[in-house]
Coordinates of N, CA and C in Angstrom, one line a residue:
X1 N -1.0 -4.6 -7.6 CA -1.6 -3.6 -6.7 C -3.0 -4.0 -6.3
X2 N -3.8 -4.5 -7.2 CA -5.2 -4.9 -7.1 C -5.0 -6.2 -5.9
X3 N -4.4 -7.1 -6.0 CA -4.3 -8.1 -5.6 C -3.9 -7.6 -3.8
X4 N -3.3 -6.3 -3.8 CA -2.7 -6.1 -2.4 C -4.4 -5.2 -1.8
X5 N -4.5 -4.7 -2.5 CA -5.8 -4.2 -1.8 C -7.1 -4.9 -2.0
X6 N -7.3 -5.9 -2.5 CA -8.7 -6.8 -2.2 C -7.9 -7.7 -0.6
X7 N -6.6 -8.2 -0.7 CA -6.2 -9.1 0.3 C -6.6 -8.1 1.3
X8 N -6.0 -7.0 1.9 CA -6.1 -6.0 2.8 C -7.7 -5.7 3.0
X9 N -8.5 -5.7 1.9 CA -10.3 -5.8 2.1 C -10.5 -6.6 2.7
X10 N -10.4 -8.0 2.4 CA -11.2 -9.0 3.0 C -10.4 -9.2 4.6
X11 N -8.9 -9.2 4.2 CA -8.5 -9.3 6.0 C -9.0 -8.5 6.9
X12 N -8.9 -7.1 6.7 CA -9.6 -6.0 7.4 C -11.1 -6.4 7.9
X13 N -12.2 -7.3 7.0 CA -13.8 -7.0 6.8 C -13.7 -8.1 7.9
X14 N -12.8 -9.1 7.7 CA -12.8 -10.2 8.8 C -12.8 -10.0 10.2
X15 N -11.2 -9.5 10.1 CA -10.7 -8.8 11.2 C -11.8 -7.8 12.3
X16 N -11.9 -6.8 11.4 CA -12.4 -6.3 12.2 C -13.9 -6.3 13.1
X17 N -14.7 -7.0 12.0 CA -16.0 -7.7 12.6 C -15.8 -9.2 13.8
X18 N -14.6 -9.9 13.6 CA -14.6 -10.6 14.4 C -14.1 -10.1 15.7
X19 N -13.3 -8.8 15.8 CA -12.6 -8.1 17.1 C -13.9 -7.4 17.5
X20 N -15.0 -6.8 16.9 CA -16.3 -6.0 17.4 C -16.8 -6.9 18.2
X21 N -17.2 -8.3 17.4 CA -17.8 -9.1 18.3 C -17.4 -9.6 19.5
X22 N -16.3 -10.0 19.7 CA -15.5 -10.7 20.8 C -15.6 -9.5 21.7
X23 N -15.7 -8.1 21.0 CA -15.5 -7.2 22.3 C -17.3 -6.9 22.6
X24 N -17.6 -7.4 21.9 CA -19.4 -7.2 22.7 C -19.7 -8.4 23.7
X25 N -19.2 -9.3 23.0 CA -19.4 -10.4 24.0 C -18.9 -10.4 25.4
X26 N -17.4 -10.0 25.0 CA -16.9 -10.6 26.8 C -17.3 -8.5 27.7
X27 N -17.2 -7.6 27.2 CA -17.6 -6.2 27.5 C -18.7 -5.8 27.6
X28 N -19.8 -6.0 26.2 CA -21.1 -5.5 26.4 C -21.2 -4.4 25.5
X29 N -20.5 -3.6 25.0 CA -20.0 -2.8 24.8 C -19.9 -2.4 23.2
X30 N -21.5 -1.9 22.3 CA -21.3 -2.4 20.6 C -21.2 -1.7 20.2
X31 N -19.9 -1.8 18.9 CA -19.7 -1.1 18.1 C -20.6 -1.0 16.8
X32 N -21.0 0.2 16.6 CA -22.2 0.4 15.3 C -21.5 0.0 13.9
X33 N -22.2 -0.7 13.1 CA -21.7 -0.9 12.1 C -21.3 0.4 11.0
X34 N -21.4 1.6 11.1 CA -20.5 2.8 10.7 C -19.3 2.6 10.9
X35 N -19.0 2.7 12.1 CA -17.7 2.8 12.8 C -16.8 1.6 11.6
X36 N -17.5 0.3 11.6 CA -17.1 -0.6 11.6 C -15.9 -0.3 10.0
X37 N -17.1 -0.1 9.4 CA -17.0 0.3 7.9 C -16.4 1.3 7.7
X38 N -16.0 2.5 8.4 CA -15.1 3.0 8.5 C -13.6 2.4 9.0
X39 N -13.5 2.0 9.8 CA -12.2 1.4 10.0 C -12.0 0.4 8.8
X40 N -12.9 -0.3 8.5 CA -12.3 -1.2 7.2 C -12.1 -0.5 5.9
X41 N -12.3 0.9 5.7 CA -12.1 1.4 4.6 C -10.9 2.2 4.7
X42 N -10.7 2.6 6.0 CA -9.4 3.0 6.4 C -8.0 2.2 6.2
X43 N -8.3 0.8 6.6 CA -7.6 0.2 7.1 C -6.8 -0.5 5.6
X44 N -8.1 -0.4 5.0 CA -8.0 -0.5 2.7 C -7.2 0.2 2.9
X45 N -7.0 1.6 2.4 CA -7.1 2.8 1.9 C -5.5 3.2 2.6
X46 N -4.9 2.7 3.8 CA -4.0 2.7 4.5 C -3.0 1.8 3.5
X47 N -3.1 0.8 3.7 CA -2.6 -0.7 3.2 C -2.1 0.1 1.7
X48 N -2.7 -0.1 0.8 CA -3.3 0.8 -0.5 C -2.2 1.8 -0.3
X49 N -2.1 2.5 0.4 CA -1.2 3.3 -0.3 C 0.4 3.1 0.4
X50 N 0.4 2.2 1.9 CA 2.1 1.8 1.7 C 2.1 0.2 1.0
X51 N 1.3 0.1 0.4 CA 1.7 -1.2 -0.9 C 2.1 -0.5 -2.0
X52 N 1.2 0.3 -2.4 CA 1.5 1.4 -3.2 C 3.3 2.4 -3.5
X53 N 3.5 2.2 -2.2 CA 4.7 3.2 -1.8 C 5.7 2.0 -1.8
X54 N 5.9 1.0 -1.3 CA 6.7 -0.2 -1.6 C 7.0 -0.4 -2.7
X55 N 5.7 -0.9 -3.1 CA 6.6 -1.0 -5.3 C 6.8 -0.2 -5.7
X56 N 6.8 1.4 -5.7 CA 7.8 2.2 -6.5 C 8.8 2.0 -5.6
X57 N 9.3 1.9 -4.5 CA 11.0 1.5 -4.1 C 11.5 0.5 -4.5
X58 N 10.6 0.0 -4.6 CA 10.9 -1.7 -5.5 C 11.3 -1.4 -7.0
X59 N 10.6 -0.4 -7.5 CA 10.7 -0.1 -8.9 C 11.9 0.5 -9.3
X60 N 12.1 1.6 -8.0 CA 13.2 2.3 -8.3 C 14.6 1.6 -8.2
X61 N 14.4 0.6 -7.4 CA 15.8 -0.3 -6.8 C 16.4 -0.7 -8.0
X62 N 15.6 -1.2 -9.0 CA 15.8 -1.9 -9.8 C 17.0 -0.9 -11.2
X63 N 18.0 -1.8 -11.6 CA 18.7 -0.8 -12.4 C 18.5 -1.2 -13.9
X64 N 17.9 0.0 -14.4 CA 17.4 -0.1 -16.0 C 18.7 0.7 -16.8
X65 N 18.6 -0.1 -18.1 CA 20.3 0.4 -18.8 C 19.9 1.8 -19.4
X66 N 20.6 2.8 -19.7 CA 20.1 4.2 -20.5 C 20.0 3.5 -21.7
X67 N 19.3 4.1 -22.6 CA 19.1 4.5 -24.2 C 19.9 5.5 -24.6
X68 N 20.5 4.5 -25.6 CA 21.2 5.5 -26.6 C 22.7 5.1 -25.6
X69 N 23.9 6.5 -26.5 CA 25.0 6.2 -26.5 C 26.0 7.5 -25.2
X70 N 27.1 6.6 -25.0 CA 27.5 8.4 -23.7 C 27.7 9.3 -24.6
X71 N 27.9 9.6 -25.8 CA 27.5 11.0 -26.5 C 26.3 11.7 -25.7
X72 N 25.6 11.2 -25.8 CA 24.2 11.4 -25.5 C 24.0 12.2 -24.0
X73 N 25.0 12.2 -23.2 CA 24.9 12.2 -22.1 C 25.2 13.5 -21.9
X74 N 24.4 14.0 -20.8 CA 24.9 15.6 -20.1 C 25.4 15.6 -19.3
X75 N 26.4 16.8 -18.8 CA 26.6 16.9 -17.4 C 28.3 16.8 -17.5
X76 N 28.6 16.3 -16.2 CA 30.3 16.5 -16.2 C 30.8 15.2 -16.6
X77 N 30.5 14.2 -17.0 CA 30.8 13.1 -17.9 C 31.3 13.3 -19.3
X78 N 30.7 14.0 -19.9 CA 30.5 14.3 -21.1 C 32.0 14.7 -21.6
X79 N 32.7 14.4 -23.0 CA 33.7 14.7 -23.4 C 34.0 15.7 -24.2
X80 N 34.4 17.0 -24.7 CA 34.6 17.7 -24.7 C 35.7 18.0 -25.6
X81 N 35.7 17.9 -27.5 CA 36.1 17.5 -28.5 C 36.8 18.8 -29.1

């Protein structure tokens, strides 16, 4: 998880300072560095949480064996002695 949100930091801090500039250049037109830092904290903070949301489907996909024995078990499985 660490690793998905530093990648998403630095692409974002890139990103987005290199799209500000290009758009002052060929427009005229400057974006304050607030703004800037907000969209890159957003754009974290976005990432962060559907990376976040991926590995528990990831987690869940996965099939873990029960503990213990079908005695053990509830519900309409269950055998009835």
């Amino acid at each position: 998880m660490k690793k998905i949100v530093w990648t998403a930091f630095g692409v974002s801090l890139v990103l987005i300072n290199v799209i500000a500039e290009i758009g002052y250049y060929y427009s005229g037109v400057y974006i304050h560095m607030f703004f800037r830092i907000a969209l890159i904290v957003g754009v974290t903070v976005g990432v962060a949480v559907l990376g976040g949301t991926f590995k528990l489907i990831d987690a869940l996909e996965t099939e873990k064996p029960l503990s213990g024995t079908v005695r053990d078990t509830l519900g309409a499985d269950r055998k009835k002695h």
